Amino acid sequence: MSPDTNLLIIGAGPAGTAATMMAVSLGMRVHLIERHRVGGKLHHVGALSNAPGNWSTGPELAAALTADLERLAPTNLLRRTTGVVTEVNADDEQAHVGLADGTRHGAAAVIVATGVTTLSPADTDWITGPAGLWPAPLWRTPPADMRGVTWVLGADRPLGTWLRAHPDVTRTISVLCPQEDDYKATEVATDPRVHLVPCSAVTITSDPAHGWTLDVTERSGDQRQFLASTLLGNLGNRPAALPGLAQAADGYCPTDKQHPRVWTVGDLRSARFQRIITAQGSGAEAALAHYYDTALIGA
């Protein structure tokens, strides 16, 4: 543990960046550990309509976050490391993280902002398909790459983001919607470009003539078959939990279940609050809470 490190922050997406900025503004010495580039998945978000600021796309916001961190450099309060964190733990004295390169770092507390990772068909219980089936994600697919009849697996929120990012697209996109996605699909249910098919199961096979054959079990129990030239994934996410974090039954890592020196923020906390603005707020709040805890107990 560096004697002058107050806070370790893992992840430089919206939550981790907000935590870093808040902590440095309060005079805390921060060690920020980034896996890749600042902004994470923001680089693939085509439209932003619910994040305040002068930007309309994810890459624009990612660039702004990068500039925010660069402005902190002259303070000498921020240390940045690029690496893959493989574990988090804490005891009564300090919090620790281990990296894939074998190094370990410590501080008074750690804020974990690792977010979520994309689900594959194999992670679901309603899709059966060839081994290794992993369609290209909808949110990374430009309209020009949608050849012929397009089907999307899942009605997760990136469907609405994709539609907002491409307002001039007039083609119809057919979407298989399992029951757990119903509440997410309500925001696109009236869009004439979306054909929602409520289903309970689908079996996918390769079709030499059309690309894919989808044998769909509708929720009524009826069986229908569809052909797809383009098959895309939109199945949602699973938490990018690190070894050492306490997880709820759904795999997410609520802050109130962690060691007092470990804070989880952003999308990692819950499936219900996965928004950029809530991630930023939770990151800033965790840094502020640690600041007051330190002032009160001298930890």
PDB file of C-alpha atoms in Angstrom:
ATOM      1  CA  MET A   1       0.000   0.000   0.000  1.00  0.00           C
ATOM      2  CA  SER A   2       1.266   3.422  -0.940  1.00  0.00           C
ATOM      3  CA  PRO A   3       1.110   5.532   2.239  1.00  0.00           C
ATOM      4  CA  ASP A   4      -0.313   8.461   0.305  1.00  0.00           C
ATOM      5  CA  THR A   5      -3.047   6.584  -1.631  1.00  0.00           C
ATOM      6  CA  ASN A   6      -6.475   7.243  -0.185  1.00  0.00           C
ATOM      7  CA  LEU A   7      -8.613   5.517  -2.773  1.00  0.00           C
ATOM      8  CA  LEU A   8      -8.278   2.838  -5.451  1.00  0.00           C
ATOM      9  CA  ILE A   9     -10.781   3.120  -8.306  1.00  0.00           C
ATOM     10  CA  ILE A  10     -11.236   0.238 -10.763  1.00  0.00           C
ATOM     11  CA  GLY A  11     -12.706   1.185 -14.125  1.00  0.00           C
ATOM     12  CA  ALA A  12     -12.725   4.445 -16.082  1.00  0.00           C
ATOM     13  CA  GLY A  13     -16.250   4.460 -17.463  1.00  0.00           C
ATOM     14  CA  PRO A  14     -18.834   7.058 -16.394  1.00  0.00           C
ATOM     15  CA  ALA A  15     -18.978   5.768 -12.790  1.00  0.00           C
ATOM     16  CA  GLY A  16     -15.229   5.394 -12.266  1.00  0.00           C
ATOM     17  CA  THR A  17     -14.445   8.737 -13.870  1.00  0.00           C
ATOM     18  CA  ALA A  18     -17.056  10.526 -11.746  1.00  0.00           C
ATOM     19  CA  ALA A  19     -15.652   8.894  -8.609  1.00  0.00           C
ATOM     20  CA  THR A  20     -12.134   9.971  -9.590  1.00  0.00           C
ATOM     21  CA  MET A  21     -13.132  13.565 -10.223  1.00  0.00           C
ATOM     22  CA  MET A  22     -15.041  13.835  -6.956  1.00  0.00           C
ATOM     23  CA  ALA A  23     -12.218  12.269  -4.934  1.00  0.00           C
ATOM     24  CA  VAL A  24      -9.524  14.499  -6.429  1.00  0.00           C
ATOM     25  CA  SER A  25     -11.691  17.582  -5.946  1.00  0.00           C
ATOM     26  CA  LEU A  26     -11.761  16.715  -2.227  1.00  0.00           C
ATOM     27  CA  GLY A  27      -7.974  16.426  -2.059  1.00  0.00           C
ATOM     28  CA  MET A  28      -7.786  12.643  -1.928  1.00  0.00           C
ATOM     29  CA  ARG A  29      -4.918  10.799  -3.614  1.00  0.00           C
ATOM     30  CA  VAL A  30      -6.386   8.392  -6.136  1.00  0.00           C
ATOM     31  CA  HIS A  31      -5.014   5.398  -8.016  1.00  0.00           C
ATOM     32  CA  LEU A  32      -7.236   4.758 -11.066  1.00  0.00           C
ATOM     33  CA  ILE A  33      -6.830   1.370 -12.744  1.00  0.00           C
ATOM     34  CA  GLU A  34      -8.164   1.184 -16.306  1.00  0.00           C
ATOM     35  CA  ARG A  35      -8.581  -2.019 -18.311  1.00  0.00           C
ATOM     36  CA  HIS A  36      -8.713  -0.339 -21.711  1.00  0.00           C
ATOM     37  CA  ARG A  37      -9.560   3.180 -22.837  1.00  0.00           C
ATOM     38  CA  VAL A  38     -11.513   5.743 -20.860  1.00  0.00           C
ATOM     39  CA  GLY A  39     -15.250   5.518 -21.477  1.00  0.00           C
ATOM     40  CA  GLY A  40     -15.537   1.772 -22.010  1.00  0.00           C
ATOM     41  CA  LYS A  41     -18.746   0.880 -23.843  1.00  0.00           C
ATOM     42  CA  LEU A  42     -19.505   4.538 -24.521  1.00  0.00           C
ATOM     43  CA  HIS A  43     -17.364   4.225 -27.639  1.00  0.00           C
ATOM     44  CA  HIS A  44     -20.089   2.038 -29.202  1.00  0.00           C
ATOM     45  CA  VAL A  45     -23.200   3.998 -28.121  1.00  0.00           C
ATOM     46  CA  GLY A  46     -24.631   5.671 -31.182  1.00  0.00           C
ATOM     47  CA  ALA A  47     -27.093   8.035 -29.496  1.00  0.00           C
ATOM     48  CA  LEU A  48     -27.472   9.659 -26.081  1.00  0.00           C
ATOM     49  CA  SER A  49     -30.747  11.252 -25.099  1.00  0.00           C
ATOM     50  CA  ASN A  50     -30.752  10.944 -21.299  1.00  0.00           C
ATOM     51  CA  ALA A  51     -27.266  12.151 -20.320  1.00  0.00           C
ATOM     52  CA  PRO A  52     -26.863  15.878 -19.640  1.00  0.00           C
ATOM     53  CA  GLY A  53     -24.127  17.730 -21.484  1.00  0.00           C
ATOM     54  CA  ASN A  54     -23.218  18.977 -24.914  1.00  0.00           C
ATOM     55  CA  TRP A  55     -22.913  15.594 -26.634  1.00  0.00           C
ATOM     56  CA  SER A  56     -25.264  13.376 -28.584  1.00  0.00           C
ATOM     57  CA  THR A  57     -23.218  10.170 -28.899  1.00  0.00           C
ATOM     58  CA  GLY A  58     -21.230   7.894 -26.623  1.00  0.00           C
ATOM     59  CA  PRO A  59     -17.854   8.644 -28.244  1.00  0.00           C
ATOM     60  CA  GLU A  60     -18.398  12.374 -27.662  1.00  0.00           C
ATOM     61  CA  LEU A  61     -19.013  11.755 -23.954  1.00  0.00           C
ATOM     62  CA  ALA A  62     -16.028   9.367 -23.785  1.00  0.00           C
ATOM     63  CA  ALA A  63     -13.821  12.110 -25.227  1.00  0.00           C
ATOM     64  CA  ALA A  64     -15.134  14.529 -22.613  1.00  0.00           C
ATOM     65  CA  LEU A  65     -14.359  12.070 -19.797  1.00  0.00           C
ATOM     66  CA  THR A  66     -10.853  11.585 -21.184  1.00  0.00           C
ATOM     67  CA  ALA A  67     -10.310  15.327 -21.175  1.00  0.00           C
ATOM     68  CA  ASP A  68     -11.643  15.560 -17.608  1.00  0.00           C
ATOM     69  CA  LEU A  69      -9.063  13.063 -16.386  1.00  0.00           C
ATOM     70  CA  GLU A  70      -6.273  14.758 -18.286  1.00  0.00           C
ATOM     71  CA  ARG A  71      -7.115  18.048 -16.580  1.00  0.00           C
ATOM     72  CA  LEU A  72      -6.476  16.375 -13.213  1.00  0.00           C
ATOM     73  CA  ALA A  73      -2.846  15.559 -14.055  1.00  0.00           C
ATOM     74  CA  PRO A  74      -1.361  18.858 -12.776  1.00  0.00           C
ATOM     75  CA  THR A  75      -2.825  18.248  -9.308  1.00  0.00           C
ATOM     76  CA  ASN A  76      -0.437  15.300  -8.718  1.00  0.00           C
ATOM     77  CA  LEU A  77      -3.288  13.616  -6.872  1.00  0.00           C
ATOM     78  CA  LEU A  78      -4.073  11.095  -9.610  1.00  0.00           C
ATOM     79  CA  ARG A  79      -2.040   8.036 -10.570  1.00  0.00           C
ATOM     80  CA  ARG A  80      -3.239   5.967 -13.531  1.00  0.00           C
ATOM     81  CA  THR A  81      -2.440   2.348 -14.352  1.00  0.00           C
ATOM     82  CA  THR A  82      -3.575   0.220 -17.297  1.00  0.00           C
ATOM     83  CA  GLY A  83      -4.153  -3.383 -16.302  1.00  0.00           C
ATOM     84  CA  VAL A  84      -6.621  -6.185 -15.631  1.00  0.00           C
ATOM     85  CA  VAL A  85      -7.777  -6.486 -12.011  1.00  0.00           C
ATOM     86  CA  THR A  86      -8.254 -10.109 -10.992  1.00  0.00           C
ATOM     87  CA  GLU A  87      -9.282  -9.804  -7.325  1.00  0.00           C
ATOM     88  CA  VAL A  88     -10.529  -7.426  -4.666  1.00  0.00           C
ATOM     89  CA  ASN A  89     -10.359  -7.913  -0.920  1.00  0.00           C
ATOM     90  CA  ALA A  90     -10.267  -5.877   2.255  1.00  0.00           C
ATOM     91  CA  ASP A  91      -9.563  -6.208   5.953  1.00  0.00           C
ATOM     92  CA  ASP A  92      -9.802  -3.902   8.949  1.00  0.00           C
ATOM     93  CA  GLU A  93      -6.683  -2.018   7.879  1.00  0.00           C
ATOM     94  CA  GLN A  94      -6.978  -1.498   4.134  1.00  0.00           C
ATOM     95  CA  ALA A  95      -8.389  -2.639   0.787  1.00  0.00           C
ATOM     96  CA  HIS A  96      -6.325  -4.533  -1.801  1.00  0.00           C
ATOM     97  CA  VAL A  97      -6.540  -5.348  -5.491  1.00  0.00           C
ATOM     98  CA  GLY A  98      -4.491  -7.833  -7.495  1.00  0.00           C
ATOM     99  CA  LEU A  99      -3.680  -7.476 -11.186  1.00  0.00           C
ATOM    100  CA  ALA A 100      -3.135 -10.098 -13.869  1.00  0.00           C
ATOM    101  CA  ASP A 101       0.554  -9.163 -14.055  1.00  0.00           C
ATOM    102  CA  GLY A 102       1.012 -10.235 -10.439  1.00  0.00           C
ATOM    103  CA  THR A 103       1.202  -6.763  -8.903  1.00  0.00           C
ATOM    104  CA  ARG A 104      -0.898  -5.783  -5.909  1.00  0.00           C
ATOM    105  CA  HIS A 105      -2.039  -2.368  -4.769  1.00  0.00           C
ATOM    106  CA  GLY A 106      -3.642  -1.111  -1.609  1.00  0.00           C
ATOM    107  CA  ALA A 107      -5.439   1.919  -0.232  1.00  0.00           C
ATOM    108  CA  ALA A 108      -7.807   2.911   2.519  1.00  0.00           C
ATOM    109  CA  ALA A 109     -10.747   1.893   0.311  1.00  0.00           C
ATOM    110  CA  VAL A 110     -11.582   0.720  -3.202  1.00  0.00           C
ATOM    111  CA  ILE A 111     -14.372   1.743  -5.559  1.00  0.00           C
ATOM    112  CA  VAL A 112     -15.216  -0.936  -8.130  1.00  0.00           C
ATOM    113  CA  ALA A 113     -16.749   0.362 -11.375  1.00  0.00           C
ATOM    114  CA  THR A 114     -16.258  -2.597 -13.708  1.00  0.00           C
ATOM    115  CA  GLY A 115     -19.786  -2.440 -15.145  1.00  0.00           C
ATOM    116  CA  VAL A 116     -21.240  -5.283 -17.164  1.00  0.00           C
ATOM    117  CA  THR A 117     -20.326  -7.602 -20.022  1.00  0.00           C
ATOM    118  CA  THR A 118     -22.495  -8.685 -22.965  1.00  0.00           C
ATOM    119  CA  LEU A 119     -24.500 -11.898 -22.706  1.00  0.00           C
ATOM    120  CA  SER A 120     -24.172 -14.585 -25.379  1.00  0.00           C
ATOM    121  CA  PRO A 121     -26.936 -17.007 -26.449  1.00  0.00           C
ATOM    122  CA  ALA A 122     -25.261 -19.691 -24.326  1.00  0.00           C
ATOM    123  CA  ASP A 123     -25.921 -17.544 -21.244  1.00  0.00           C
ATOM    124  CA  THR A 124     -29.710 -17.700 -21.767  1.00  0.00           C
ATOM    125  CA  ASP A 125     -32.223 -20.450 -21.044  1.00  0.00           C
ATOM    126  CA  TRP A 126     -34.495 -19.695 -24.012  1.00  0.00           C
ATOM    127  CA  ILE A 127     -32.097 -19.903 -26.990  1.00  0.00           C
ATOM    128  CA  THR A 128     -30.813 -23.172 -28.454  1.00  0.00           C
ATOM    129  CA  GLY A 129     -28.316 -22.933 -31.293  1.00  0.00           C
ATOM    130  CA  PRO A 130     -25.054 -24.187 -32.758  1.00  0.00           C
ATOM    131  CA  ALA A 131     -22.044 -24.361 -30.464  1.00  0.00           C
ATOM    132  CA  GLY A 132     -20.256 -21.044 -30.333  1.00  0.00           C
ATOM    133  CA  LEU A 133     -23.226 -19.067 -31.697  1.00  0.00           C
ATOM    134  CA  TRP A 134     -22.569 -15.412 -30.914  1.00  0.00           C
ATOM    135  CA  PRO A 135     -24.278 -13.008 -33.338  1.00  0.00           C
ATOM    136  CA  ALA A 136     -22.878  -9.538 -33.833  1.00  0.00           C
ATOM    137  CA  PRO A 137     -24.393  -7.149 -31.265  1.00  0.00           C
ATOM    138  CA  LEU A 138     -27.135  -4.857 -32.555  1.00  0.00           C
ATOM    139  CA  TRP A 139     -25.595  -1.806 -30.895  1.00  0.00           C
ATOM    140  CA  ARG A 140     -22.408  -2.164 -32.954  1.00  0.00           C
ATOM    141  CA  THR A 141     -24.146  -2.860 -36.280  1.00  0.00           C
ATOM    142  CA  PRO A 142     -24.664  -0.072 -38.850  1.00  0.00           C
ATOM    143  CA  PRO A 143     -27.786  -0.255 -41.035  1.00  0.00           C
ATOM    144  CA  ALA A 144     -25.656  -0.974 -44.115  1.00  0.00           C
ATOM    145  CA  ASP A 145     -24.626  -4.316 -42.568  1.00  0.00           C
ATOM    146  CA  MET A 146     -28.235  -5.510 -42.225  1.00  0.00           C
ATOM    147  CA  ARG A 147     -28.684  -7.684 -45.289  1.00  0.00           C
ATOM    148  CA  GLY A 148     -32.129  -8.959 -46.264  1.00  0.00           C
ATOM    149  CA  VAL A 149     -34.488  -9.935 -43.444  1.00  0.00           C
ATOM    150  CA  THR A 150     -33.049  -8.943 -40.060  1.00  0.00           C
ATOM    151  CA  TRP A 151     -33.918 -10.664 -36.779  1.00  0.00           C
ATOM    152  CA  VAL A 152     -32.709  -9.593 -33.354  1.00  0.00           C
ATOM    153  CA  LEU A 153     -32.405 -11.898 -30.343  1.00  0.00           C
ATOM    154  CA  GLY A 154     -33.686 -10.046 -27.280  1.00  0.00           C
ATOM    155  CA  ALA A 155     -35.360  -6.694 -26.647  1.00  0.00           C
ATOM    156  CA  ASP A 156     -32.845  -5.136 -24.283  1.00  0.00           C
ATOM    157  CA  ARG A 157     -32.555  -1.324 -24.059  1.00  0.00           C
ATOM    158  CA  PRO A 158     -29.861  -0.917 -26.753  1.00  0.00           C
ATOM    159  CA  LEU A 159     -32.701  -1.545 -29.231  1.00  0.00           C
ATOM    160  CA  GLY A 160     -34.159   1.857 -28.394  1.00  0.00           C
ATOM    161  CA  THR A 161     -30.712   3.454 -28.479  1.00  0.00           C
ATOM    162  CA  TRP A 162     -30.042   1.996 -31.934  1.00  0.00           C
ATOM    163  CA  LEU A 163     -33.353   3.312 -33.266  1.00  0.00           C
ATOM    164  CA  ARG A 164     -32.646   6.804 -31.935  1.00  0.00           C
ATOM    165  CA  ALA A 165     -29.170   6.712 -33.439  1.00  0.00           C
ATOM    166  CA  HIS A 166     -30.600   5.887 -36.874  1.00  0.00           C
ATOM    167  CA  PRO A 167     -33.809   7.944 -37.214  1.00  0.00           C
ATOM    168  CA  ASP A 168     -33.717   7.807 -41.022  1.00  0.00           C
ATOM    169  CA  VAL A 169     -33.794   4.013 -41.191  1.00  0.00           C
ATOM    170  CA  THR A 170     -37.203   2.851 -42.418  1.00  0.00           C
ATOM    171  CA  ARG A 171     -36.671  -0.909 -42.621  1.00  0.00           C
ATOM    172  CA  THR A 172     -38.496  -3.252 -40.249  1.00  0.00           C
ATOM    173  CA  ILE A 173     -36.499  -5.125 -37.623  1.00  0.00           C
ATOM    174  CA  SER A 174     -38.054  -8.269 -36.161  1.00  0.00           C
ATOM    175  CA  VAL A 175     -37.241  -8.840 -32.491  1.00  0.00           C
ATOM    176  CA  LEU A 176     -37.678 -11.997 -30.426  1.00  0.00           C
ATOM    177  CA  CYS A 177     -38.798 -10.812 -26.992  1.00  0.00           C
ATOM    178  CA  PRO A 178     -38.660 -13.154 -23.976  1.00  0.00           C
ATOM    179  CA  GLN A 179     -40.913 -12.295 -21.052  1.00  0.00           C
ATOM    180  CA  GLU A 180     -38.074 -10.845 -18.964  1.00  0.00           C
ATOM    181  CA  ASP A 181     -37.562  -8.158 -21.623  1.00  0.00           C
ATOM    182  CA  ASP A 182     -41.185  -6.968 -21.724  1.00  0.00           C
ATOM    183  CA  TYR A 183     -40.628  -3.962 -19.473  1.00  0.00           C
ATOM    184  CA  LYS A 184     -37.633  -2.874 -21.554  1.00  0.00           C
ATOM    185  CA  ALA A 185     -39.501  -3.268 -24.849  1.00  0.00           C
ATOM    186  CA  THR A 186     -42.238  -0.826 -23.876  1.00  0.00           C
ATOM    187  CA  GLU A 187     -40.119   2.137 -25.009  1.00  0.00           C
ATOM    188  CA  VAL A 188     -40.024   0.825 -28.607  1.00  0.00           C
ATOM    189  CA  ALA A 189     -43.371  -0.955 -28.788  1.00  0.00           C
ATOM    190  CA  THR A 190     -44.981   1.858 -30.785  1.00  0.00           C
ATOM    191  CA  ASP A 191     -42.078   2.335 -33.207  1.00  0.00           C
ATOM    192  CA  PRO A 192     -43.337   1.188 -36.638  1.00  0.00           C
ATOM    193  CA  ARG A 193     -39.867  -0.099 -37.509  1.00  0.00           C
ATOM    194  CA  VAL A 194     -40.017  -2.770 -34.796  1.00  0.00           C
ATOM    195  CA  HIS A 195     -41.861  -6.075 -35.099  1.00  0.00           C
ATOM    196  CA  LEU A 196     -41.902  -7.578 -31.608  1.00  0.00           C
ATOM    197  CA  VAL A 197     -42.499 -11.329 -31.346  1.00  0.00           C
ATOM    198  CA  PRO A 198     -43.182 -12.409 -27.727  1.00  0.00           C
ATOM    199  CA  CYS A 199     -41.692 -15.848 -27.280  1.00  0.00           C
ATOM    200  CA  SER A 200     -40.658 -18.423 -24.703  1.00  0.00           C
ATOM    201  CA  ALA A 201     -38.026 -20.289 -26.718  1.00  0.00           C
ATOM    202  CA  VAL A 202     -36.227 -20.421 -30.062  1.00  0.00           C
ATOM    203  CA  THR A 203     -34.082 -23.020 -31.775  1.00  0.00           C
ATOM    204  CA  ILE A 204     -31.630 -21.610 -34.325  1.00  0.00           C
ATOM    205  CA  THR A 205     -30.091 -23.555 -37.191  1.00  0.00           C
ATOM    206  CA  SER A 206     -27.929 -22.495 -40.095  1.00  0.00           C
ATOM    207  CA  ASP A 207     -29.792 -22.176 -43.396  1.00  0.00           C
ATOM    208  CA  PRO A 208     -27.607 -22.280 -46.542  1.00  0.00           C
ATOM    209  CA  ALA A 209     -30.151 -20.327 -48.595  1.00  0.00           C
ATOM    210  CA  HIS A 210     -31.211 -17.642 -46.130  1.00  0.00           C
ATOM    211  CA  GLY A 211     -28.616 -17.572 -43.375  1.00  0.00           C
ATOM    212  CA  TRP A 212     -30.625 -18.757 -40.392  1.00  0.00           C
ATOM    213  CA  THR A 213     -33.800 -20.682 -39.584  1.00  0.00           C
ATOM    214  CA  LEU A 214     -35.582 -19.703 -36.372  1.00  0.00           C
ATOM    215  CA  ASP A 215     -38.040 -22.209 -34.900  1.00  0.00           C
ATOM    216  CA  VAL A 216     -39.906 -20.061 -32.396  1.00  0.00           C
ATOM    217  CA  THR A 217     -42.180 -21.142 -29.556  1.00  0.00           C
ATOM    218  CA  GLU A 218     -44.590 -18.305 -28.892  1.00  0.00           C
ATOM    219  CA  ARG A 219     -45.902 -17.744 -25.391  1.00  0.00           C
ATOM    220  CA  SER A 220     -49.257 -19.141 -26.461  1.00  0.00           C
ATOM    221  CA  GLY A 221     -47.480 -22.411 -27.217  1.00  0.00           C
ATOM    222  CA  ASP A 222     -47.820 -22.033 -30.985  1.00  0.00           C
ATOM    223  CA  GLN A 223     -44.813 -22.962 -33.114  1.00  0.00           C
ATOM    224  CA  ARG A 224     -43.691 -20.698 -35.975  1.00  0.00           C
ATOM    225  CA  GLN A 225     -40.721 -20.731 -38.291  1.00  0.00           C
ATOM    226  CA  PHE A 226     -38.900 -17.681 -39.624  1.00  0.00           C
ATOM    227  CA  LEU A 227     -35.962 -17.169 -41.963  1.00  0.00           C
ATOM    228  CA  ALA A 228     -33.277 -14.566 -41.287  1.00  0.00           C
ATOM    229  CA  SER A 229     -30.592 -13.213 -43.565  1.00  0.00           C
ATOM    230  CA  THR A 230     -29.042 -11.186 -40.727  1.00  0.00           C
ATOM    231  CA  LEU A 231     -29.056 -12.351 -37.094  1.00  0.00           C
ATOM    232  CA  LEU A 232     -28.051  -9.917 -34.344  1.00  0.00           C
ATOM    233  CA  GLY A 233     -27.763 -10.164 -30.582  1.00  0.00           C
ATOM    234  CA  ASN A 234     -29.398  -7.840 -28.063  1.00  0.00           C
ATOM    235  CA  LEU A 235     -29.560 -10.044 -24.989  1.00  0.00           C
ATOM    236  CA  GLY A 236     -28.492  -7.669 -22.291  1.00  0.00           C
ATOM    237  CA  ASN A 237     -25.643  -7.928 -19.859  1.00  0.00           C
ATOM    238  CA  ARG A 238     -24.260  -9.740 -16.882  1.00  0.00           C
ATOM    239  CA  PRO A 239     -22.282  -8.062 -14.109  1.00  0.00           C
ATOM    240  CA  ALA A 240     -18.509  -7.949 -14.540  1.00  0.00           C
ATOM    241  CA  ALA A 241     -18.017  -9.106 -10.959  1.00  0.00           C
ATOM    242  CA  LEU A 242     -14.486  -9.552  -9.644  1.00  0.00           C
ATOM    243  CA  PRO A 243     -13.373 -12.370  -7.334  1.00  0.00           C
ATOM    244  CA  GLY A 244     -13.725 -11.167  -3.774  1.00  0.00           C
ATOM    245  CA  LEU A 245     -16.933  -9.190  -4.294  1.00  0.00           C
ATOM    246  CA  ALA A 246     -20.167 -10.316  -2.638  1.00  0.00           C
ATOM    247  CA  GLN A 247     -22.865 -11.098  -5.201  1.00  0.00           C
ATOM    248  CA  ALA A 248     -26.640 -11.235  -4.929  1.00  0.00           C
ATOM    249  CA  ALA A 249     -28.640 -14.127  -6.383  1.00  0.00           C
ATOM    250  CA  ASP A 250     -28.763 -12.410  -9.796  1.00  0.00           C
ATOM    251  CA  GLY A 251     -24.991 -11.991  -9.904  1.00  0.00           C
ATOM    252  CA  TYR A 252     -24.942  -8.242  -9.308  1.00  0.00           C
ATOM    253  CA  CYS A 253     -22.880  -6.739  -6.492  1.00  0.00           C
ATOM    254  CA  PRO A 254     -24.901  -4.388  -4.259  1.00  0.00           C
ATOM    255  CA  THR A 255     -22.781  -1.959  -2.258  1.00  0.00           C
ATOM    256  CA  ASP A 256     -24.535  -2.835   1.007  1.00  0.00           C
ATOM    257  CA  LYS A 257     -23.287  -6.432   0.766  1.00  0.00           C
ATOM    258  CA  GLN A 258     -19.591  -5.507   0.469  1.00  0.00           C
ATOM    259  CA  HIS A 259     -16.876  -5.005   3.062  1.00  0.00           C
ATOM    260  CA  PRO A 260     -17.064  -1.454   4.502  1.00  0.00           C
ATOM    261  CA  ARG A 261     -13.861  -0.551   2.628  1.00  0.00           C
ATOM    262  CA  VAL A 262     -15.288  -1.735  -0.728  1.00  0.00           C
ATOM    263  CA  TRP A 263     -17.792   0.278  -2.754  1.00  0.00           C
ATOM    264  CA  THR A 264     -19.488  -0.979  -5.914  1.00  0.00           C
ATOM    265  CA  VAL A 265     -20.871   1.656  -8.264  1.00  0.00           C
ATOM    266  CA  GLY A 266     -22.515   2.045 -11.662  1.00  0.00           C
ATOM    267  CA  ASP A 267     -24.038  -0.841 -13.612  1.00  0.00           C
ATOM    268  CA  LEU A 268     -22.281  -3.406 -11.416  1.00  0.00           C
ATOM    269  CA  ARG A 269     -24.729  -2.725  -8.571  1.00  0.00           C
ATOM    270  CA  SER A 270     -28.035  -3.685 -10.140  1.00  0.00           C
ATOM    271  CA  ALA A 271     -29.815  -4.484 -13.395  1.00  0.00           C
ATOM    272  CA  ARG A 272     -32.472  -1.875 -12.617  1.00  0.00           C
ATOM    273  CA  PHE A 273     -30.390   1.310 -12.709  1.00  0.00           C
ATOM    274  CA  GLN A 274     -28.200   0.944 -15.775  1.00  0.00           C
ATOM    275  CA  ARG A 275     -28.081   4.493 -17.037  1.00  0.00           C
ATOM    276  CA  ILE A 276     -25.112   6.773 -17.617  1.00  0.00           C
ATOM    277  CA  ILE A 277     -26.383   9.462 -15.293  1.00  0.00           C
ATOM    278  CA  THR A 278     -27.095   7.021 -12.439  1.00  0.00           C
ATOM    279  CA  ALA A 279     -23.636   5.500 -12.880  1.00  0.00           C
ATOM    280  CA  GLN A 280     -22.020   8.920 -12.603  1.00  0.00           C
ATOM    281  CA  GLY A 281     -24.068   9.792  -9.534  1.00  0.00           C
ATOM    282  CA  SER A 282     -23.238   6.552  -7.751  1.00  0.00           C
ATOM    283  CA  GLY A 283     -19.512   6.974  -8.439  1.00  0.00           C
ATOM    284  CA  ALA A 284     -19.437  10.521  -7.109  1.00  0.00           C
ATOM    285  CA  GLU A 285     -21.534   9.534  -4.102  1.00  0.00           C
ATOM    286  CA  ALA A 286     -19.189   6.671  -3.164  1.00  0.00           C
ATOM    287  CA  ALA A 287     -16.135   8.939  -3.267  1.00  0.00           C
ATOM    288  CA  LEU A 288     -17.931  11.553  -1.173  1.00  0.00           C
ATOM    289  CA  ALA A 289     -19.096   8.943   1.345  1.00  0.00           C
ATOM    290  CA  HIS A 290     -15.550   7.626   1.747  1.00  0.00           C
ATOM    291  CA  TYR A 291     -14.299  11.175   2.254  1.00  0.00           C
ATOM    292  CA  TYR A 292     -16.744  11.763   5.113  1.00  0.00           C
ATOM    293  CA  ASP A 293     -16.087   8.332   6.621  1.00  0.00           C
ATOM    294  CA  THR A 294     -12.369   9.132   6.630  1.00  0.00           C
ATOM    295  CA  ALA A 295     -12.938  12.486   8.262  1.00  0.00           C
ATOM    296  CA  LEU A 296     -15.151  10.999  10.943  1.00  0.00           C
ATOM    297  CA  ILE A 297     -13.246   7.823  11.849  1.00  0.00           C
ATOM    298  CA  GLY A 298      -9.728   8.653  10.647  1.00  0.00           C
ATOM    299  CA  ALA A 299      -9.562   5.499   8.507  1.00  0.00           C
TER     300      ALA A 299
END
